[in-house]
Coordinates of N, CA and C in Angstrom, one line a residue:
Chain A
X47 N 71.7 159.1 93.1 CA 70.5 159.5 92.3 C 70.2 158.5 91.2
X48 N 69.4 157.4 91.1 CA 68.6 156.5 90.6 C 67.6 157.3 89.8
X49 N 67.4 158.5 89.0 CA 65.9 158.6 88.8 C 66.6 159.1 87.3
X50 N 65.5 159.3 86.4 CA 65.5 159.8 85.1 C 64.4 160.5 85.3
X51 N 64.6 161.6 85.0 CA 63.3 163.1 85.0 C 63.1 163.3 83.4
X52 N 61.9 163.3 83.3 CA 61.0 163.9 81.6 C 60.3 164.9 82.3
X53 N 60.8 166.1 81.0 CA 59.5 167.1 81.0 C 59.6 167.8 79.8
X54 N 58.4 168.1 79.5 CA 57.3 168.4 80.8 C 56.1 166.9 80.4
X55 N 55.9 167.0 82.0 CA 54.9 165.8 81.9 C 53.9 165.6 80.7
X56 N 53.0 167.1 80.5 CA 52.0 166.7 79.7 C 52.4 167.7 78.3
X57 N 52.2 167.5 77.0 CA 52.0 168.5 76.2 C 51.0 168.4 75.0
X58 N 50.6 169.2 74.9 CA 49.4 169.6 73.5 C 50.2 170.7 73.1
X59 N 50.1 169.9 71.6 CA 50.2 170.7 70.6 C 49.8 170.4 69.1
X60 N 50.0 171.5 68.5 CA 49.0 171.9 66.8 C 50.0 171.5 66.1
X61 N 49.5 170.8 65.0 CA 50.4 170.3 64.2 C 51.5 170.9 62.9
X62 N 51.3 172.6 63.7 CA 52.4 173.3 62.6 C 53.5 174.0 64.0
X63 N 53.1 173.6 65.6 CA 53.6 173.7 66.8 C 55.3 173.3 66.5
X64 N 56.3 173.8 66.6 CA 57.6 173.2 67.3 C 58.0 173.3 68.5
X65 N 58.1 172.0 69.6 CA 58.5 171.9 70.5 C 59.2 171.1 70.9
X66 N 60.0 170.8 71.8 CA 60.8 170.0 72.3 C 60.6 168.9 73.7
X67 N 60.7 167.9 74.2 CA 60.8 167.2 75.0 C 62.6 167.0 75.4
X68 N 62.1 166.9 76.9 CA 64.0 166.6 77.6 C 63.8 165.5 78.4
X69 N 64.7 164.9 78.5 CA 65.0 163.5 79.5 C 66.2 164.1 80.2
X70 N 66.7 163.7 81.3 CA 67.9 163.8 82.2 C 68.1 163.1 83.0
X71 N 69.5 162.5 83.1 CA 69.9 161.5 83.8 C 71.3 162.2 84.5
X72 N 71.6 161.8 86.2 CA 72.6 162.3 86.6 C 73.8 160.9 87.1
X73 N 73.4 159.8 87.0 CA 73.7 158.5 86.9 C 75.0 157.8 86.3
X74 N 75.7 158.8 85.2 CA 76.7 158.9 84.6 C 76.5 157.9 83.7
X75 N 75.2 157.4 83.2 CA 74.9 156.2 82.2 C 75.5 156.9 80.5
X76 N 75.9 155.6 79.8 CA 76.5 156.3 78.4 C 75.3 156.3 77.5
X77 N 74.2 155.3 77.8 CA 73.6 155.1 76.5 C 71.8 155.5 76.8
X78 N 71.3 156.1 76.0 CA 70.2 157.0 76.4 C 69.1 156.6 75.3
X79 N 67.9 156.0 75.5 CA 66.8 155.9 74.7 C 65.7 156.3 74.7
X80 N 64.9 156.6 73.0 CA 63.6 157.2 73.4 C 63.0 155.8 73.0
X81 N 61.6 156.1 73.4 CA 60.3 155.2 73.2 C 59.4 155.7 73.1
X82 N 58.3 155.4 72.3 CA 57.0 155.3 72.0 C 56.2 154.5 72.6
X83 N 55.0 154.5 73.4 CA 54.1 154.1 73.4 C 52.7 154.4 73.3
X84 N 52.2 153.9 72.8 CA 50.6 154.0 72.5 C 49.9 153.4 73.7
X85 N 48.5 153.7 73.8 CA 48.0 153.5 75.2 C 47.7 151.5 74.8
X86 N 48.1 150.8 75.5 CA 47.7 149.1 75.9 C 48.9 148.8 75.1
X87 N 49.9 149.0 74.6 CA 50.9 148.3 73.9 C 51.9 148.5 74.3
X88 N 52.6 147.9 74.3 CA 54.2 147.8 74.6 C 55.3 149.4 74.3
X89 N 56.1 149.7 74.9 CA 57.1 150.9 74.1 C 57.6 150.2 73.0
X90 N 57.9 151.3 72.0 CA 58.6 151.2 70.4 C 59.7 151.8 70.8
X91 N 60.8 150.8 70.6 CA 61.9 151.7 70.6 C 61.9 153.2 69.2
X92 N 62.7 154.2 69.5 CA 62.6 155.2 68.4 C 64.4 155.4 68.3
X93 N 65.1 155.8 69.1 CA 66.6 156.1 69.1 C 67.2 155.6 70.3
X94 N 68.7 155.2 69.9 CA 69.8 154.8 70.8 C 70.7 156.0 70.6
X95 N 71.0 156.3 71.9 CA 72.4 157.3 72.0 C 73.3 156.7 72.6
X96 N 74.8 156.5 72.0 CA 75.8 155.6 72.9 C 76.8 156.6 72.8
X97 N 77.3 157.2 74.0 CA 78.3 157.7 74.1 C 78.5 159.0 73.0
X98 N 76.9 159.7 73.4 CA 76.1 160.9 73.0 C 76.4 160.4 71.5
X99 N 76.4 160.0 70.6 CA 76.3 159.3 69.3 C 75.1 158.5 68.9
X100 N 74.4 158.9 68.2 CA 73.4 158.4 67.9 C 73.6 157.2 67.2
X101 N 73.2 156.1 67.3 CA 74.0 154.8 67.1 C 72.4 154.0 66.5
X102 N 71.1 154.2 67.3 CA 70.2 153.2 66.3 C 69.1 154.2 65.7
X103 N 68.6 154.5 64.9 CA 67.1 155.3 64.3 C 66.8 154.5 63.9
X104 N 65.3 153.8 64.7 CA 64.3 152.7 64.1 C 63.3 153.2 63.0
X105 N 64.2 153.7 61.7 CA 63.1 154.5 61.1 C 62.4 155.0 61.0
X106 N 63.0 156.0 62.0 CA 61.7 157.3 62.6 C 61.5 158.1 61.7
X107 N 60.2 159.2 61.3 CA 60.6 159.6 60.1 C 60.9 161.5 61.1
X108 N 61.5 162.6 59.7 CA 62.1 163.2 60.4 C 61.3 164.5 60.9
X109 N 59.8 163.9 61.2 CA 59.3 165.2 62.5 C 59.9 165.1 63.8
X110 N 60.8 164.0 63.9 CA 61.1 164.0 65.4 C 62.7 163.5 65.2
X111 N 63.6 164.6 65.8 CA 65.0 165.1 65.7 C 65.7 164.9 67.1
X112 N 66.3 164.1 67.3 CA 66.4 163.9 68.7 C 68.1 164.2 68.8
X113 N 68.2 164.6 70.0 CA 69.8 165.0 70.1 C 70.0 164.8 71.4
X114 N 71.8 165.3 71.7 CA 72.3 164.6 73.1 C 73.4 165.3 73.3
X115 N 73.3 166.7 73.8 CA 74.1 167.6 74.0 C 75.4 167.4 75.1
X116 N 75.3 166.4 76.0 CA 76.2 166.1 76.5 C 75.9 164.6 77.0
X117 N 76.4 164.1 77.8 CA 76.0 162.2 78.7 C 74.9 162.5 79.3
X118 N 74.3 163.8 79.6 CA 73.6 163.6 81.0 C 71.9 164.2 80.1
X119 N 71.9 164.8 79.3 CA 71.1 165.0 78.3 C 70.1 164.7 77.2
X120 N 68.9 164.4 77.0 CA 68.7 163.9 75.8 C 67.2 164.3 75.4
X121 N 67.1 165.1 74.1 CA 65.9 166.3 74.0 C 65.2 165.4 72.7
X122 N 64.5 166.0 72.2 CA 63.2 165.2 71.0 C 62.6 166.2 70.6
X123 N 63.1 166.7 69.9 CA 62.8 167.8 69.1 C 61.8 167.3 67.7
X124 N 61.0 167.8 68.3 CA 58.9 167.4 67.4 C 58.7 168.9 66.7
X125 N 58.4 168.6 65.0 CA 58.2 169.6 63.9 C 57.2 169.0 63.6
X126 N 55.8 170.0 63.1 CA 54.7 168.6 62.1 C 54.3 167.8 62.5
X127 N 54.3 167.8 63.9 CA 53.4 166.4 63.9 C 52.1 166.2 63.5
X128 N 51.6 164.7 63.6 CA 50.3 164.3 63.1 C 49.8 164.0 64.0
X129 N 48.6 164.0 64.1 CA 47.4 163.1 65.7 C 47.7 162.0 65.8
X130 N 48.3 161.0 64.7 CA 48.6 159.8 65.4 C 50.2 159.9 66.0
X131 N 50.8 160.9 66.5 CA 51.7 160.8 66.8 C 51.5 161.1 68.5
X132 N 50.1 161.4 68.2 CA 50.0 161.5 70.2 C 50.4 160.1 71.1
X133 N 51.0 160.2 71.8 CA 51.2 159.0 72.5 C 52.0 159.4 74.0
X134 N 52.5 158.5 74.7 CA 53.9 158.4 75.8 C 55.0 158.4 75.6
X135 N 56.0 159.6 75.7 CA 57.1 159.6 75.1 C 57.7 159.0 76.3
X136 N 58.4 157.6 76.5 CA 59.6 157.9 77.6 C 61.0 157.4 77.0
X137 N 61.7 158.1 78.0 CA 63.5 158.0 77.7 C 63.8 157.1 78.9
X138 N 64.7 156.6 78.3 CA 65.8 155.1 79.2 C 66.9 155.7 79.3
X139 N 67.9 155.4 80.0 CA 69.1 155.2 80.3 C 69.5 153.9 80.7
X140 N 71.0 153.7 81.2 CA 71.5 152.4 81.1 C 73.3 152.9 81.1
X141 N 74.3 152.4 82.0 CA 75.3 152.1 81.7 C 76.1 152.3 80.7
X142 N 75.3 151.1 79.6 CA 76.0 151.5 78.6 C 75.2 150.5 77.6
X143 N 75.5 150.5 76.2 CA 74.2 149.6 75.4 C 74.2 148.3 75.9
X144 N 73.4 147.4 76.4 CA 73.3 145.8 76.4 C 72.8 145.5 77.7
X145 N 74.0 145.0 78.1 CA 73.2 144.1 79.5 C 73.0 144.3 80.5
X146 N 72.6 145.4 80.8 CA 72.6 146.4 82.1 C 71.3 146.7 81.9
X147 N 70.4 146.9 82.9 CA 69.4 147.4 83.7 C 68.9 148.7 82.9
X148 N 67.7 148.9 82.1 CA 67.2 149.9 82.0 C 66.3 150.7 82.6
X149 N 66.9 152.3 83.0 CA 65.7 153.1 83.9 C 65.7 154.0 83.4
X150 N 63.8 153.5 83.2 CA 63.1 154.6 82.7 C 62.5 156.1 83.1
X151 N 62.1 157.0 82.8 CA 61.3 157.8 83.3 C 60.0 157.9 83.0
X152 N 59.5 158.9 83.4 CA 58.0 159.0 83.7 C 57.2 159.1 82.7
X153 N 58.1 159.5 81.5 CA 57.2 160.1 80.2 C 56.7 161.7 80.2
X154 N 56.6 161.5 78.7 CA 56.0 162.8 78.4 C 54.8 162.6 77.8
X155 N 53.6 162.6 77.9 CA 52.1 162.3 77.8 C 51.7 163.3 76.7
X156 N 52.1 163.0 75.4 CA 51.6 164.3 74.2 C 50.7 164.0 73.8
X157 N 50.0 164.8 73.1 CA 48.8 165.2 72.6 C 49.0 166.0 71.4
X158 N 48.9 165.4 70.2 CA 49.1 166.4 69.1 C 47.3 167.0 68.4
X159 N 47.0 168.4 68.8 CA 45.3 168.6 68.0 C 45.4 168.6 66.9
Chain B
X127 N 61.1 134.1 63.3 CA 61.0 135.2 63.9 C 61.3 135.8 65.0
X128 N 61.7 136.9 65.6 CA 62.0 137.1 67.2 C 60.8 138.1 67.9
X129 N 60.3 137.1 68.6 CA 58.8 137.6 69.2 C 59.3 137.3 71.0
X130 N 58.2 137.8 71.3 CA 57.7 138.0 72.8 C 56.8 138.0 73.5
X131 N 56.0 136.8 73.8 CA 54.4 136.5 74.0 C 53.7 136.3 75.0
X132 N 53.0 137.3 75.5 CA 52.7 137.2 77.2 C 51.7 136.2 77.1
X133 N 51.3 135.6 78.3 CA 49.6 135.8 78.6 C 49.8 135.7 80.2
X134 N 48.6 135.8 80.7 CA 47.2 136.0 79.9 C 47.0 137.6 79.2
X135 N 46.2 138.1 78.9 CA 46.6 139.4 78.4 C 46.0 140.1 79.5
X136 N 44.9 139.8 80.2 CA 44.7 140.6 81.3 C 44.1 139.5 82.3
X137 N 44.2 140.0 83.6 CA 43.8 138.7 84.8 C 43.0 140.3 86.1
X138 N 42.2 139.4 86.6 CA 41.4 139.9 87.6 C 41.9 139.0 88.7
X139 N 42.2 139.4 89.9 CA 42.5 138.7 90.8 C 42.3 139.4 92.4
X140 N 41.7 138.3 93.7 CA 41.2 139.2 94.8 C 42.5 139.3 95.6
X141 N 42.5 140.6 96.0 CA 43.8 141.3 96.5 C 44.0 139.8 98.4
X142 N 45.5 139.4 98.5 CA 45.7 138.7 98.8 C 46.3 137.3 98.5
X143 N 45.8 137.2 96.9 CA 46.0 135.9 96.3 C 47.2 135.8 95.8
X144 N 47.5 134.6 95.2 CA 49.0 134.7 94.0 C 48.7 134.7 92.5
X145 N 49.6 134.9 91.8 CA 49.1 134.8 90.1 C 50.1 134.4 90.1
X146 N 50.6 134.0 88.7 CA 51.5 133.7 87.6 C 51.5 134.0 86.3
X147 N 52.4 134.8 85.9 CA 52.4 135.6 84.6 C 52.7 135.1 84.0
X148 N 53.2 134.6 82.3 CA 53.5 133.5 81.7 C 54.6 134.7 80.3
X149 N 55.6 134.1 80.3 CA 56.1 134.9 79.0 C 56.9 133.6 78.3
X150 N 56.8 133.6 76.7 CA 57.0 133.1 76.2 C 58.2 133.4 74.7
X151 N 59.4 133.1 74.6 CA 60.2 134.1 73.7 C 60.8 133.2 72.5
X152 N 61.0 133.8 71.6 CA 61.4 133.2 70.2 C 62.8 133.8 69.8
X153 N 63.6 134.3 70.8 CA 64.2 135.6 70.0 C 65.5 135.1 70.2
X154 N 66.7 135.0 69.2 CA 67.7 134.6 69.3 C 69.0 135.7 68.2
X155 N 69.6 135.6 68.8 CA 70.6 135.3 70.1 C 69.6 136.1 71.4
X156 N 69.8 135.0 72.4 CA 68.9 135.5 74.0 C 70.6 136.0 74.3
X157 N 70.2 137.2 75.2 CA 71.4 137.6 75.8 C 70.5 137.6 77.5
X158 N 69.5 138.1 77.5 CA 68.9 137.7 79.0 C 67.2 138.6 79.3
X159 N 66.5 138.5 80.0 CA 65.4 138.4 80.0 C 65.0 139.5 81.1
X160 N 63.9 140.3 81.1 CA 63.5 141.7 82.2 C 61.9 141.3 82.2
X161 N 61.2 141.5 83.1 CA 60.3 141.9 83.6 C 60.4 142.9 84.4
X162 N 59.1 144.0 83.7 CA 59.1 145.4 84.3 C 57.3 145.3 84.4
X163 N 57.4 146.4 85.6 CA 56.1 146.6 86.1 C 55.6 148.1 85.4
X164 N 54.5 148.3 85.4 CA 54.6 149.6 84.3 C 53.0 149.7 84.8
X165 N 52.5 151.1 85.6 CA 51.5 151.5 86.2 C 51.3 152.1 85.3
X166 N 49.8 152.6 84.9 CA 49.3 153.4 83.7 C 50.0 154.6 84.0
X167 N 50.1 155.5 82.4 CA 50.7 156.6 82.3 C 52.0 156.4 82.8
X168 N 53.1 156.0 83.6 CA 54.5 155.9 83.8 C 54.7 155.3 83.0
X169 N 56.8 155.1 83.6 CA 57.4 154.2 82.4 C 57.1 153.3 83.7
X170 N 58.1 152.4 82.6 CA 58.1 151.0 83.5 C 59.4 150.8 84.5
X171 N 59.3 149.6 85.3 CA 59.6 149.5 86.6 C 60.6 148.6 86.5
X172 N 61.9 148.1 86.3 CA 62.6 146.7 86.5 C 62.2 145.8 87.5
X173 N 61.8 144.5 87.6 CA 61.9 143.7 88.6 C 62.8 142.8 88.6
X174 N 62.9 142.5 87.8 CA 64.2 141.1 87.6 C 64.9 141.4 86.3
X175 N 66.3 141.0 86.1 CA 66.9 141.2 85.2 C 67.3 139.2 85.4
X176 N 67.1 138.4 83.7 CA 67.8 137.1 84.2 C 68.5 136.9 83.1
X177 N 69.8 136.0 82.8 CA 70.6 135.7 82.2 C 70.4 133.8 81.9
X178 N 70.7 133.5 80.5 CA 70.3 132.0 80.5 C 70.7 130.9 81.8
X179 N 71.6 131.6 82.6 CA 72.2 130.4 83.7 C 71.4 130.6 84.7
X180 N 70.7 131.7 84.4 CA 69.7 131.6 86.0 C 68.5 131.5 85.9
X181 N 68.0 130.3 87.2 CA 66.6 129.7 86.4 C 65.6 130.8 87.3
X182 N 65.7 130.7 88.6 CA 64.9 131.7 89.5 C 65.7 133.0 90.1
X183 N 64.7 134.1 90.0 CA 65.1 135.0 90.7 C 64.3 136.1 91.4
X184 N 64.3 136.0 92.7 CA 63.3 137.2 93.8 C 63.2 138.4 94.2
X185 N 62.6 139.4 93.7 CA 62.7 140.6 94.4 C 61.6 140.9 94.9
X186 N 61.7 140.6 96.5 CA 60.5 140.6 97.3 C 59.3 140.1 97.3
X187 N 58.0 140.3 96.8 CA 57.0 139.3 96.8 C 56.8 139.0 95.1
X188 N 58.0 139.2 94.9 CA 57.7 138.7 93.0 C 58.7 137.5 92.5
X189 N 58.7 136.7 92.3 CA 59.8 135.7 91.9 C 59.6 135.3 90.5
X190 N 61.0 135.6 89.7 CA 60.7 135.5 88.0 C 61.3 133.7 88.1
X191 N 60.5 133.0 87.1 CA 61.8 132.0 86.5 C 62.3 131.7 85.0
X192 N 62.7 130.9 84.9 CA 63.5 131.2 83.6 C 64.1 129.6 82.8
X193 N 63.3 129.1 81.8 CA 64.0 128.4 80.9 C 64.2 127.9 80.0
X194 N 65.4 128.4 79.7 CA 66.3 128.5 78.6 C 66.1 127.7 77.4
X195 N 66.0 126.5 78.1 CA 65.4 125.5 76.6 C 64.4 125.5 76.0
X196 N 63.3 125.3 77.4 CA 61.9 125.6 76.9 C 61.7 127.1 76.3
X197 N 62.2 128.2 76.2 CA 62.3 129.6 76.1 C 60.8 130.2 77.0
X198 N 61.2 129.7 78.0 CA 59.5 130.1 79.1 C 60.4 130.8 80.0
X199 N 59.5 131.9 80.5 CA 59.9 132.7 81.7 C 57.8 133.2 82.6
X200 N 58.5 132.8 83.6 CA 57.1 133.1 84.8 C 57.7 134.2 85.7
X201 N 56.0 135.2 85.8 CA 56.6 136.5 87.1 C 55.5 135.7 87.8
X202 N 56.2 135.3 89.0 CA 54.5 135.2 90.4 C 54.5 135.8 91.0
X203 N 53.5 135.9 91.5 CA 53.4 137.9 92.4 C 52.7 136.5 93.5
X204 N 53.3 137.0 94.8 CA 52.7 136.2 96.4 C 52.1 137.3 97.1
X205 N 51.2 136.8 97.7 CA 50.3 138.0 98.3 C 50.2 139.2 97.7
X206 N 49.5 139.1 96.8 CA 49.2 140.2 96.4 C 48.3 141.6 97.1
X207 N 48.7 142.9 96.2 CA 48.3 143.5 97.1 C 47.4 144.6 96.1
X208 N 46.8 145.7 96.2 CA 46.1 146.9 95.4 C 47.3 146.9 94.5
X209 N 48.2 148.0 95.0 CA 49.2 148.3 94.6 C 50.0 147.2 93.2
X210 N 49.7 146.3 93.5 CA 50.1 145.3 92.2 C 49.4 145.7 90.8
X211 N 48.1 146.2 91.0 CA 47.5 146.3 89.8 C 48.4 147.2 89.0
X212 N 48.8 146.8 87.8 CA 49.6 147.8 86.9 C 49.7 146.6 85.6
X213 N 50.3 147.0 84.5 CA 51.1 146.1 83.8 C 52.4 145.5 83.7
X214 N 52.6 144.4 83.2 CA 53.5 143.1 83.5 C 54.2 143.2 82.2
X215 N 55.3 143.9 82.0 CA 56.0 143.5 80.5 C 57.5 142.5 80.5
X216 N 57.4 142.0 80.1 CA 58.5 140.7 79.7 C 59.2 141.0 78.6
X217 N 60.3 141.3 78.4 CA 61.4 142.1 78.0 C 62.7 141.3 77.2
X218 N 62.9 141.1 76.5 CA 63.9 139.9 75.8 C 65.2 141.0 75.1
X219 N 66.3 140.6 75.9 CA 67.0 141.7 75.3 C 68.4 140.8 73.8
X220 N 68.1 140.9 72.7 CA 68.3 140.3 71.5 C 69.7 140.6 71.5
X221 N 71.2 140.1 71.4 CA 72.4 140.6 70.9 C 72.4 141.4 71.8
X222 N 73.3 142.5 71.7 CA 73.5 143.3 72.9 C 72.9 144.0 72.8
X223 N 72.0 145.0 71.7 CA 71.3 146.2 71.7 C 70.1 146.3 71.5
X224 N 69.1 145.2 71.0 CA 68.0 145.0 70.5 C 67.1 144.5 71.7
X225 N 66.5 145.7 72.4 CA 64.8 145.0 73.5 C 63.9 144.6 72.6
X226 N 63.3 143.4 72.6 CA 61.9 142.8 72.2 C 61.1 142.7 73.6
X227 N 60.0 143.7 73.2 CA 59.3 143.8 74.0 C 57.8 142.7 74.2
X228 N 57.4 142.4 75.1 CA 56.1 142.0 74.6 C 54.9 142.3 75.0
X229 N 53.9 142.2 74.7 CA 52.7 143.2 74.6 C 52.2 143.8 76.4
X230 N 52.6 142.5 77.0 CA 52.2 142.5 78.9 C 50.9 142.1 78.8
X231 N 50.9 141.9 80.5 CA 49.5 141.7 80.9 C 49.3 142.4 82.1
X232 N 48.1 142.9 81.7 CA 47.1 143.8 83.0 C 46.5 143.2 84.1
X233 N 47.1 143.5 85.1 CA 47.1 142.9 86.4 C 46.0 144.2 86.9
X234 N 44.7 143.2 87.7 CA 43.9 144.5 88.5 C 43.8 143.5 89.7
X235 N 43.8 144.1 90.9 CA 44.1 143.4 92.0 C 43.0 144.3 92.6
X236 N 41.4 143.6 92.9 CA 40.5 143.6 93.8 C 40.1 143.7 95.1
X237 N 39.5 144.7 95.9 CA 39.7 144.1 97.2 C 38.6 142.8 97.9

């Protein structure tokens, strides 16, 4: 099994909404990332998980709480958000941090009203 | 600086033809180089993973190259097909943990 599953594909929500986003990987990879993208630009990295330890926060501020309840796991827990935070959420996996092959998944397509 | 510079930023091209994608990197320490394919709304796709010692590398009708001095990397897509239209991101992975990403280019493949 090669794949990384996001869900749920799409979400809208109000900006006093708490919800959560999940990534899952069965691959036995250590190190787990989110990303941001906006539509025509590149992904922003947001967090590194190495060996469920959160190891990089690119400054993210703290409406978005990400955690990694076990290796195979990795959730994004959104409080408050703003409309500019609507974007493509996707999560990576990988081996382990560095030089290994990253696979992505499909995204989470949010919509904050 | 450590940057990541595609071009062209977007290319029209009639389904059948070849292209050549152009990436250009500043980013040091290089540990090694990804091009991913990335259809609207998905994530993106791996094509090549390349390391400074390796100048070419093929996966199926796409061949990346790669050099190290010049810090130039090319994806050429051969016969192209529909299916190719997507985005082209060039991928610079910095030390062991830092992706620099670069902006890509939009590939629309015509019939």
């Amino acid at each position: 099994d090669t794949e990384v599953t996001q869900t749920p594909k799409h979400l809208v929500m109000g900006m006093t909404n708490k919800k959560s986003l999940k990534c899952e990987q069965h691959m036995g990879h250590r190190a787990m990332y989110w990303y941001k993208q906006k539509a025509k630009k590149p992904p922003e990295l947001m967090f590194v998980y190495s060996y469920e330890k959160l190891s990089i926060n690119e400054s993210v501020p703290s409406r978005f709480s990400p955690e990694c309840p076990n290796s195979s796991l990795l959730n994004l827990h959104l409080h408050a958000l703003q409309p500019e935070d609507s974007a493509l959420y996707l999560c990576a996996s990988e081996p382990t941090v560095g030089f290994y092959e990253q696979y992505f998944g499909p995204g989470t397509r949010l919509t904050v009203t | 600086k450590n940057q990541v510079e595609q071009s062209p930023q977007s290319l029209i091209i009639l389904e059948g033809k070849n292209c050549t994608l152009q990436c250009n990197y500043t980013v040091s320490p290089f540990s090694n180089l990804r091009w991913y394919k990335q259809d609207t709304g998905r994530g993106p796709v791996s094509l090549t993973i390349m390391t400074f010692s390796e100048n070419t590398k093929s996966n199926g009708r796409y061949t990346a190259t790669l050099d190290a001095d010049t810090k130039q990397s090319s994806l050429h897509i051969t016969a192209s097909q529909l299916s190719d239209s997507a985005s082209y991101i060039c991928v610079v992975l910095r030390g062991y943990n830092k992706l620099i990403f670069g902006a890509g280019t939009r590939l629309a493949v015509h019939p």
